[in-house]
PDB file of C-alpha atoms and ligand atoms in Angstrom:
ATOM      1  CA  MET A   1     -17.311  16.400  -8.556  1.00 54.00           C
ATOM      2  CA  THR A   2     -18.609  16.025  -5.044  1.00 62.00           C
ATOM      3  CA  GLN A   3     -19.295  12.448  -4.089  1.00 73.00           C
ATOM      4  CA  THR A   4     -20.865  10.758  -1.133  1.00 90.00           C
ATOM      5  CA  HIS A   5     -18.615   8.100   0.267  1.00 97.00           C
ATOM      6  CA  HIS A   6     -18.701   6.691   3.795  1.00 97.00           C
ATOM      7  CA  LEU A   7     -16.017   4.889   5.753  1.00 98.00           C
ATOM      8  CA  ALA A   8     -16.803   2.920   8.896  1.00 98.00           C
ATOM      9  CA  LEU A   9     -14.499   1.081  11.283  1.00 98.00           C
ATOM     10  CA  ARG A  10     -16.365  -1.550  13.247  1.00 98.00           C
ATOM     11  CA  GLU A  11     -14.615  -2.717  16.370  1.00 97.00           C
ATOM     12  CA  VAL A  12     -11.223  -2.545  14.732  1.00 98.00           C
ATOM     13  CA  SER A  13      -8.632  -3.851  17.101  1.00 97.00           C
ATOM     14  CA  ILE A  14      -4.922  -4.494  16.601  1.00 98.00           C
ATOM     15  CA  ALA A  15      -2.527  -6.315  18.904  1.00 98.00           C
ATOM     16  CA  LEU A  16       1.197  -6.927  18.916  1.00 97.00           C
ATOM     17  CA  ASP A  17       2.458 -10.041  20.714  1.00 95.00           C
ATOM     18  CA  ASP A  18      -0.978 -10.471  22.322  1.00 94.00           C
ATOM     19  CA  VAL A  19      -0.817  -6.958  23.759  1.00 96.00           C
ATOM     20  CA  PRO A  20      -3.648  -4.689  22.523  1.00 96.00           C
ATOM     21  CA  LEU A  21      -2.249  -1.680  20.659  1.00 96.00           C
ATOM     22  CA  VAL A  22      -5.186   0.143  19.060  1.00 96.00           C
ATOM     23  CA  ALA A  23      -8.960  -0.239  19.259  1.00 96.00           C
ATOM     24  CA  LEU A  24     -11.307   1.989  17.335  1.00 96.00           C
ATOM     25  CA  ASP A  25     -14.946   2.179  16.332  1.00 97.00           C
ATOM     26  CA  ALA A  26     -15.879   5.087  14.092  1.00 97.00           C
ATOM     27  CA  ARG A  27     -17.955   6.307  11.182  1.00 98.00           C
ATOM     28  CA  ILE A  28     -16.718   8.974   8.813  1.00 98.00           C
ATOM     29  CA  GLY A  29     -19.156  10.667   6.454  1.00 97.00           C
ATOM     30  CA  PRO A  30     -18.606  12.362   3.090  1.00 97.00           C
ATOM     31  CA  GLY A  31     -16.294  15.360   3.325  1.00 96.00           C
ATOM     32  CA  GLU A  32     -15.639  14.675   6.991  1.00 97.00           C
ATOM     33  CA  VAL A  33     -12.167  14.436   8.554  1.00 98.00           C
ATOM     34  CA  LEU A  34     -11.777  12.309  11.670  1.00 98.00           C
ATOM     35  CA  THR A  35      -8.537  12.925  13.547  1.00 98.00           C
ATOM     36  CA  VAL A  36      -6.918  10.176  15.587  1.00 98.00           C
ATOM     37  CA  MET A  37      -4.281  11.635  17.857  1.00 97.00           C
ATOM     38  CA  GLY A  38      -1.635   9.841  19.819  1.00 95.00           C
ATOM     39  CA  PRO A  39       2.020  10.072  20.728  1.00 94.00           C
ATOM     40  CA  SER A  40       4.766   8.328  18.799  1.00 94.00           C
ATOM     41  CA  GLY A  41       4.427   4.554  19.103  1.00 94.00           C
ATOM     42  CA  SER A  42       0.702   4.590  19.929  1.00 95.00           C
ATOM     43  CA  GLY A  43      -0.142   2.653  16.781  1.00 97.00           C
ATOM     44  CA  LYS A  44      -1.323   5.396  14.412  1.00 97.00           C
ATOM     45  CA  SER A  45       0.574   4.206  11.343  1.00 97.00           C
ATOM     46  CA  THR A  46      -0.287   0.618  12.214  1.00 98.00           C
ATOM     47  CA  LEU A  47      -3.993   1.494  12.215  1.00 98.00           C
ATOM     48  CA  LEU A  48      -3.721   3.062   8.755  1.00 98.00           C
ATOM     49  CA  ALA A  49      -1.760   0.059   7.494  1.00 98.00           C
ATOM     50  CA  TYR A  50      -4.642  -2.203   8.549  1.00 98.00           C
ATOM     51  CA  LEU A  51      -7.236   0.005   6.860  1.00 98.00           C
ATOM     52  CA  ALA A  52      -5.197   0.332   3.675  1.00 98.00           C
ATOM     53  CA  GLY A  53      -4.292  -3.351   3.466  1.00 97.00           C
ATOM     54  CA  PHE A  54      -0.588  -3.566   4.183  1.00 96.00           C
ATOM     55  CA  LEU A  55      -0.413  -4.466   7.848  1.00 97.00           C
ATOM     56  CA  ASP A  56       2.792  -6.302   8.792  1.00 97.00           C
ATOM     57  CA  GLU A  57       2.127  -9.893   9.776  1.00 96.00           C
ATOM     58  CA  ALA A  58       3.729  -9.271  13.164  1.00 97.00           C
ATOM     59  CA  PHE A  59       0.351  -7.756  14.159  1.00 98.00           C
ATOM     60  CA  ALA A  60      -2.944  -9.517  14.810  1.00 98.00           C
ATOM     61  CA  ALA A  61      -5.959  -7.474  13.712  1.00 98.00           C
ATOM     62  CA  SER A  62      -9.709  -7.903  13.742  1.00 97.00           C
ATOM     63  CA  GLY A  63     -12.758  -5.818  12.960  1.00 98.00           C
ATOM     64  CA  GLN A  64     -14.496  -4.641   9.834  1.00 98.00           C
ATOM     65  CA  VAL A  65     -13.561  -1.809   7.519  1.00 98.00           C
ATOM     66  CA  ILE A  66     -16.683  -0.785   5.619  1.00 98.00           C
ATOM     67  CA  LEU A  67     -16.394   1.478   2.607  1.00 98.00           C
ATOM     68  CA  ASP A  68     -19.688   2.553   1.031  1.00 97.00           C
ATOM     69  CA  GLY A  69     -21.424  -0.325   2.762  1.00 97.00           C
ATOM     70  CA  VAL A  70     -18.970  -3.017   1.647  1.00 97.00           C
ATOM     71  CA  ALA A  71     -16.501  -4.803   3.931  1.00 98.00           C
ATOM     72  CA  ILE A  72     -13.065  -4.309   2.369  1.00 98.00           C
ATOM     73  CA  GLN A  73     -10.719  -5.652   5.032  1.00 97.00           C
ATOM     74  CA  GLY A  74     -10.199  -8.878   3.073  1.00 96.00           C
ATOM     75  CA  LEU A  75      -9.337  -7.144  -0.209  1.00 97.00           C
ATOM     76  CA  PRO A  76      -5.788  -6.531  -1.436  1.00 97.00           C
ATOM     77  CA  ALA A  77      -4.582  -2.935  -0.970  1.00 96.00           C
ATOM     78  CA  GLU A  78      -4.942  -1.953  -4.624  1.00 92.00           C
ATOM     79  CA  ARG A  79      -8.605  -2.937  -4.720  1.00 95.00           C
ATOM     80  CA  ARG A  80      -9.720  -1.019  -1.638  1.00 97.00           C
ATOM     81  CA  GLY A  81     -10.200   2.372  -3.282  1.00 95.00           C
ATOM     82  CA  ILE A  82      -8.344   4.112  -0.469  1.00 97.00           C
ATOM     83  CA  GLY A  83      -5.916   6.969  -1.099  1.00 96.00           C
ATOM     84  CA  LEU A  84      -2.921   7.606   1.147  1.00 96.00           C
ATOM     85  CA  LEU A  85      -0.964  10.710   1.991  1.00 95.00           C
ATOM     86  CA  PHE A  86       2.253  10.337   3.955  1.00 93.00           C
ATOM     87  CA  GLN A  87       4.915  12.585   5.480  1.00 91.00           C
ATOM     88  CA  ASP A  88       6.902  12.222   2.281  1.00 91.00           C
ATOM     89  CA  PRO A  89       5.100  13.199  -0.916  1.00 90.00           C
ATOM     90  CA  LEU A  90       6.618  10.077  -2.572  1.00 92.00           C
ATOM     91  CA  LEU A  91       6.644  11.462  -6.108  1.00 96.00           C
ATOM     92  CA  PHE A  92       8.249   9.218  -8.715  1.00 97.00           C
ATOM     93  CA  PRO A  93      11.715  10.706  -9.238  1.00 96.00           C
ATOM     94  CA  HIS A  94      12.096   9.340 -12.775  1.00 96.00           C
ATOM     95  CA  LEU A  95       8.810  10.880 -13.983  1.00 98.00           C
ATOM     96  CA  SER A  96       8.077  14.532 -14.772  1.00 98.00           C
ATOM     97  CA  VAL A  97       5.590  16.428 -12.629  1.00 98.00           C
ATOM     98  CA  ALA A  98       2.944  15.965 -15.357  1.00 98.00           C
ATOM     99  CA  ASP A  99       3.616  12.226 -15.588  1.00 98.00           C
ATOM    100  CA  ASN A 100       3.379  11.912 -11.817  1.00 98.00           C
ATOM    101  CA  LEU A 101      -0.141  13.355 -12.079  1.00 98.00           C
ATOM    102  CA  ARG A 102      -0.924  11.216 -15.111  1.00 97.00           C
ATOM    103  CA  PHE A 103      -0.009   8.155 -13.069  1.00 96.00           C
ATOM    104  CA  GLY A 104      -2.883   8.987 -10.705  1.00 95.00           C
ATOM    105  CA  LEU A 105      -5.526   8.896 -13.430  1.00 96.00           C
ATOM    106  CA  PRO A 106      -7.576   5.726 -13.847  1.00 91.00           C
ATOM    107  CA  ARG A 107      -6.127   3.648 -16.683  1.00 89.00           C
ATOM    108  CA  HIS A 108      -9.118   3.883 -18.983  1.00 88.00           C
ATOM    109  CA  CYS A 109      -9.853   7.547 -18.478  1.00 88.00           C
ATOM    110  CA  ARG A 110     -10.050   9.698 -21.602  1.00 89.00           C
ATOM    111  CA  ASP A 111      -8.571  13.149 -22.162  1.00 94.00           C
ATOM    112  CA  LYS A 112      -5.606  12.364 -19.957  1.00 96.00           C
ATOM    113  CA  ARG A 113      -3.544  15.255 -21.273  1.00 96.00           C
ATOM    114  CA  ALA A 114      -6.333  17.777 -20.704  1.00 96.00           C
ATOM    115  CA  ARG A 115      -7.017  16.462 -17.227  1.00 96.00           C
ATOM    116  CA  VAL A 116      -3.354  16.670 -16.259  1.00 98.00           C
ATOM    117  CA  GLU A 117      -3.160  20.229 -17.578  1.00 97.00           C
ATOM    118  CA  ALA A 118      -6.270  21.229 -15.661  1.00 97.00           C
ATOM    119  CA  ALA A 119      -4.846  19.601 -12.525  1.00 97.00           C
ATOM    120  CA  LEU A 120      -1.532  21.455 -12.910  1.00 98.00           C
ATOM    121  CA  ALA A 121      -3.384  24.751 -13.279  1.00 97.00           C
ATOM    122  CA  HIS A 122      -5.550  23.936 -10.280  1.00 94.00           C
ATOM    123  CA  ILE A 123      -2.507  23.557  -8.037  1.00 96.00           C
ATOM    124  CA  GLY A 124      -0.828  26.671  -9.432  1.00 96.00           C
ATOM    125  CA  LEU A 125       1.817  24.718 -11.363  1.00 97.00           C
ATOM    126  CA  ALA A 126       0.615  25.275 -14.919  1.00 97.00           C
ATOM    127  CA  ASP A 127       4.157  25.771 -16.241  1.00 97.00           C
ATOM    128  CA  PHE A 128       5.765  23.026 -14.193  1.00 98.00           C
ATOM    129  CA  GLY A 129       4.554  19.944 -16.067  1.00 98.00           C
ATOM    130  CA  ASP A 130       7.930  19.103 -17.611  1.00 98.00           C
ATOM    131  CA  ARG A 131       9.888  19.657 -14.418  1.00 98.00           C
ATOM    132  CA  ASP A 132      11.735  16.975 -12.511  1.00 98.00           C
ATOM    133  CA  PRO A 133       9.889  16.686  -9.140  1.00 98.00           C
ATOM    134  CA  ALA A 134      13.241  17.074  -7.343  1.00 97.00           C
ATOM    135  CA  THR A 135      13.291  20.717  -8.465  1.00 97.00           C
ATOM    136  CA  LEU A 136      10.011  21.559  -6.695  1.00 97.00           C
ATOM    137  CA  SER A 137       9.715  23.149  -3.270  1.00 93.00           C
ATOM    138  CA  GLY A 138       8.280  21.145  -0.370  1.00 92.00           C
ATOM    139  CA  GLY A 139       4.902  22.840  -0.712  1.00 92.00           C
ATOM    140  CA  GLN A 140       4.773  22.269  -4.455  1.00 95.00           C
ATOM    141  CA  LYS A 141       5.597  18.584  -3.988  1.00 95.00           C
ATOM    142  CA  ALA A 142       2.870  18.280  -1.382  1.00 94.00           C
ATOM    143  CA  ARG A 143       0.342  19.837  -3.761  1.00 94.00           C
ATOM    144  CA  VAL A 144       1.333  17.442  -6.551  1.00 96.00           C
ATOM    145  CA  ALA A 145       1.001  14.488  -4.170  1.00 96.00           C
ATOM    146  CA  LEU A 146      -2.504  15.513  -3.087  1.00 94.00           C
ATOM    147  CA  MET A 147      -3.599  16.214  -6.648  1.00 95.00           C
ATOM    148  CA  ARG A 148      -2.266  12.839  -7.847  1.00 97.00           C
ATOM    149  CA  LEU A 149      -4.251  11.212  -5.084  1.00 96.00           C
ATOM    150  CA  LEU A 150      -7.455  13.072  -5.961  1.00 94.00           C
ATOM    151  CA  LEU A 151      -7.053  12.203  -9.659  1.00 96.00           C
ATOM    152  CA  SER A 152      -6.962   8.518  -8.717  1.00 94.00           C
ATOM    153  CA  GLU A 153     -10.586   8.902  -7.580  1.00 94.00           C
ATOM    154  CA  PRO A 154     -10.258   7.296  -4.145  1.00 96.00           C
ATOM    155  CA  ARG A 155     -13.378   6.657  -2.110  1.00 97.00           C
ATOM    156  CA  ALA A 156     -11.666   7.520   1.181  1.00 98.00           C
ATOM    157  CA  VAL A 157      -8.363   9.089   2.192  1.00 98.00           C
ATOM    158  CA  LEU A 158      -5.924   8.249   4.987  1.00 98.00           C
ATOM    159  CA  LEU A 159      -3.361  10.836   6.080  1.00 98.00           C
ATOM    160  CA  ASP A 160      -0.314   9.932   8.168  1.00 97.00           C
ATOM    161  CA  GLU A 161       1.218  13.114   9.619  1.00 96.00           C
ATOM    162  CA  PRO A 162       1.367  14.623   6.128  1.00 94.00           C
ATOM    163  CA  PHE A 163       2.501  18.069   7.260  1.00 93.00           C
ATOM    164  CA  SER A 164       5.287  17.187   9.656  1.00 91.00           C
ATOM    165  CA  LYS A 165       8.111  17.648   7.170  1.00 87.00           C
ATOM    166  CA  LEU A 166       7.014  21.079   5.950  1.00 90.00           C
ATOM    167  CA  ASP A 167       8.495  24.195   7.496  1.00 89.00           C
ATOM    168  CA  THR A 168       6.309  26.051   9.966  1.00 89.00           C
ATOM    169  CA  GLN A 169       5.237  28.808   7.647  1.00 87.00           C
ATOM    170  CA  LEU A 170       4.136  26.486   4.898  1.00 90.00           C
ATOM    171  CA  ARG A 171       2.569  23.984   7.244  1.00 93.00           C
ATOM    172  CA  GLN A 172      -0.518  26.022   8.127  1.00 93.00           C
ATOM    173  CA  GLU A 173      -1.113  26.964   4.526  1.00 92.00           C
ATOM    174  CA  MET A 174      -0.884  23.344   3.410  1.00 93.00           C
ATOM    175  CA  ARG A 175      -3.178  22.136   6.187  1.00 95.00           C
ATOM    176  CA  ASP A 176      -5.883  24.555   5.108  1.00 94.00           C
ATOM    177  CA  TRP A 177      -5.359  23.706   1.454  1.00 92.00           C
ATOM    178  CA  VAL A 178      -5.451  19.931   1.911  1.00 94.00           C
ATOM    179  CA  PHE A 179      -8.521  19.860   4.173  1.00 96.00           C
ATOM    180  CA  ALA A 180     -10.424  22.273   1.928  1.00 95.00           C
ATOM    181  CA  HIS A 181      -9.776  20.000  -1.048  1.00 93.00           C
ATOM    182  CA  LEU A 182     -10.759  16.832   0.781  1.00 95.00           C
ATOM    183  CA  ARG A 183     -13.984  18.459   1.951  1.00 95.00           C
ATOM    184  CA  GLU A 184     -14.720  19.786  -1.501  1.00 93.00           C
ATOM    185  CA  ALA A 185     -14.188  16.320  -2.986  1.00 94.00           C
ATOM    186  CA  GLY A 186     -16.666  14.927  -0.451  1.00 95.00           C
ATOM    187  CA  LEU A 187     -14.234  12.270   0.709  1.00 97.00           C
ATOM    188  CA  PRO A 188     -14.291  10.681   4.170  1.00 98.00           C
ATOM    189  CA  SER A 189     -10.788  11.139   5.570  1.00 98.00           C
ATOM    190  CA  LEU A 190      -8.891   9.804   8.541  1.00 98.00           C
ATOM    191  CA  LEU A 191      -5.948  11.860   9.772  1.00 98.00           C
ATOM    192  CA  VAL A 192      -3.474  10.430  12.271  1.00 98.00           C
ATOM    193  CA  THR A 193      -1.108  12.829  13.960  1.00 97.00           C
ATOM    194  CA  HIS A 194       0.585  13.778  17.214  1.00 95.00           C
ATOM    195  CA  ASP A 195       0.162  17.483  16.413  1.00 95.00           C
ATOM    196  CA  HIS A 196      -2.718  19.445  17.956  1.00 95.00           C
ATOM    197  CA  GLN A 197      -2.542  22.078  15.251  1.00 95.00           C
ATOM    198  CA  ASP A 198      -3.110  19.428  12.588  1.00 96.00           C
ATOM    199  CA  ALA A 199      -6.213  18.327  14.477  1.00 96.00           C
ATOM    200  CA  GLU A 200      -7.435  21.890  14.811  1.00 96.00           C
ATOM    201  CA  ALA A 201      -6.971  22.561  11.098  1.00 96.00           C
ATOM    202  CA  ALA A 202      -8.819  19.349  10.225  1.00 97.00           C
ATOM    203  CA  GLY A 203     -11.761  20.843  12.101  1.00 95.00           C
ATOM    204  CA  GLY A 204     -13.614  17.576  12.657  1.00 95.00           C
ATOM    205  CA  ARG A 205     -14.057  15.072  15.460  1.00 97.00           C
ATOM    206  CA  LEU A 206     -11.072  13.965  17.468  1.00 97.00           C
ATOM    207  CA  ILE A 207     -10.239  10.629  19.054  1.00 97.00           C
ATOM    208  CA  GLU A 208      -7.200  10.272  21.302  1.00 95.00           C
ATOM    209  CA  LEU A 209      -5.129   7.114  21.553  1.00 91.00           C
ATOM    210  CA  SER A 210      -2.972   6.347  24.540  1.00 76.00           C
ATOM    211  CA  VAL A 211       0.182   4.269  24.712  1.00 66.00           C
TER     212      VAL A 211
HETATM  213  P1  ADP B 301       2.889   5.604  15.539  1.00 61.87           P
HETATM  214  O1  ADP B 301       2.592   5.694  14.086  1.00 61.87           O
HETATM  215  O2  ADP B 301       1.748   6.006  16.421  1.00 61.87           O
HETATM  216  O3  ADP B 301       4.137   6.328  15.929  1.00 61.87           O
HETATM  217  P2  ADP B 301       3.336   2.797  14.935  1.00 61.87           P
HETATM  218  O4  ADP B 301       1.999   2.344  14.457  1.00 61.87           O
HETATM  219  O5  ADP B 301       4.362   3.086  13.904  1.00 61.87           O
HETATM  220  O6  ADP B 301       3.138   4.067  15.905  1.00 61.87           O
HETATM  221  O7  ADP B 301       3.935   1.710  15.920  1.00 61.87           O
HETATM  222  C1  ADP B 301       3.198   1.180  16.989  1.00 61.87           C
HETATM  223  C2  ADP B 301       4.037   0.155  17.722  1.00 61.87           C
HETATM  224  O8  ADP B 301       4.256  -0.969  16.896  1.00 61.87           O
HETATM  225  C3  ADP B 301       5.406   0.662  18.128  1.00 61.87           C
HETATM  226  O9  ADP B 301       5.686   0.124  19.381  1.00 61.87           O
HETATM  227  C4  ADP B 301       6.310   0.099  17.057  1.00 61.87           C
HETATM  228  O10 ADP B 301       7.607  -0.091  17.547  1.00 61.87           O
HETATM  229  C5  ADP B 301       5.648  -1.226  16.743  1.00 61.87           C
HETATM  230  N1  ADP B 301       5.848  -1.646  15.348  1.00 61.87           N
HETATM  231  C6  ADP B 301       5.660  -0.906  14.232  1.00 61.87           C
HETATM  232  N2  ADP B 301       5.869  -1.641  13.119  1.00 61.87           N
HETATM  233  C7  ADP B 301       6.207  -2.876  13.533  1.00 61.87           C
HETATM  234  C8  ADP B 301       6.545  -4.097  12.866  1.00 61.87           C
HETATM  235  N3  ADP B 301       6.568  -4.178  11.526  1.00 61.87           N
HETATM  236  N4  ADP B 301       6.830  -5.188  13.635  1.00 61.87           N
HETATM  237  C9  ADP B 301       6.798  -5.121  14.978  1.00 61.87           C
HETATM  238  N5  ADP B 301       6.480  -3.994  15.668  1.00 61.87           N
HETATM  239  C10 ADP B 301       6.193  -2.895  14.964  1.00 61.87           C
HETATM  240 MG1   MG B 302       3.526   6.797  12.574  1.00 61.87          MG
END
């Protein structure tokens, strides 16, 4: 299932009230994780919002976002083919674990039931399909969130401090698990974080932002 997607940021620059906040130029290859580090308020989430297509209009942004050779910065969020992973797993509370995964699948895909079952088994939750997501542990929720994202067949992935709400013991395990899966899927990924251990676990290039 390995794919070869590329994400490039060409002279991306974001300002707030005419004051420059973030500027970045980068290329991310298939299976590569680029980490952008910066303290709170340095514009990390704002950068991801621009790339994903939901930047607040308070900001002024310029620069190209090129996914597989195509400029996507003018497209609406849902047509960009970018997957997002946040601090909160954001599972749908009114859907079962299986239906949360099913939601990730492309609408016209066949064998939905079989694919959901395979996905549940892959994340070690084979018997949890009928569960209410609220009954899962933090680590289980995080695994469902990543699997739902992978099932949606994104062409690039953005991660916004996705481990910060997990307890210390689980955090390292989840870092390793998430980055191994992103690499295996061949997806270009951009991680933003203020945590050096996140950056270390990502194991790729590192760019530091300042405030
Ligand atoms: P980080 O994710 O690095 O902590 P953010 O990207 O969330 O930083 O925020 C960068 C700066 O932009 C902060 O000074 C924040 O207060 C400001 N900011 C964030 N969202 C908005 C908004 N919708 N309108 C105005 N200012 C905002
Ligand atoms: Mg943030």
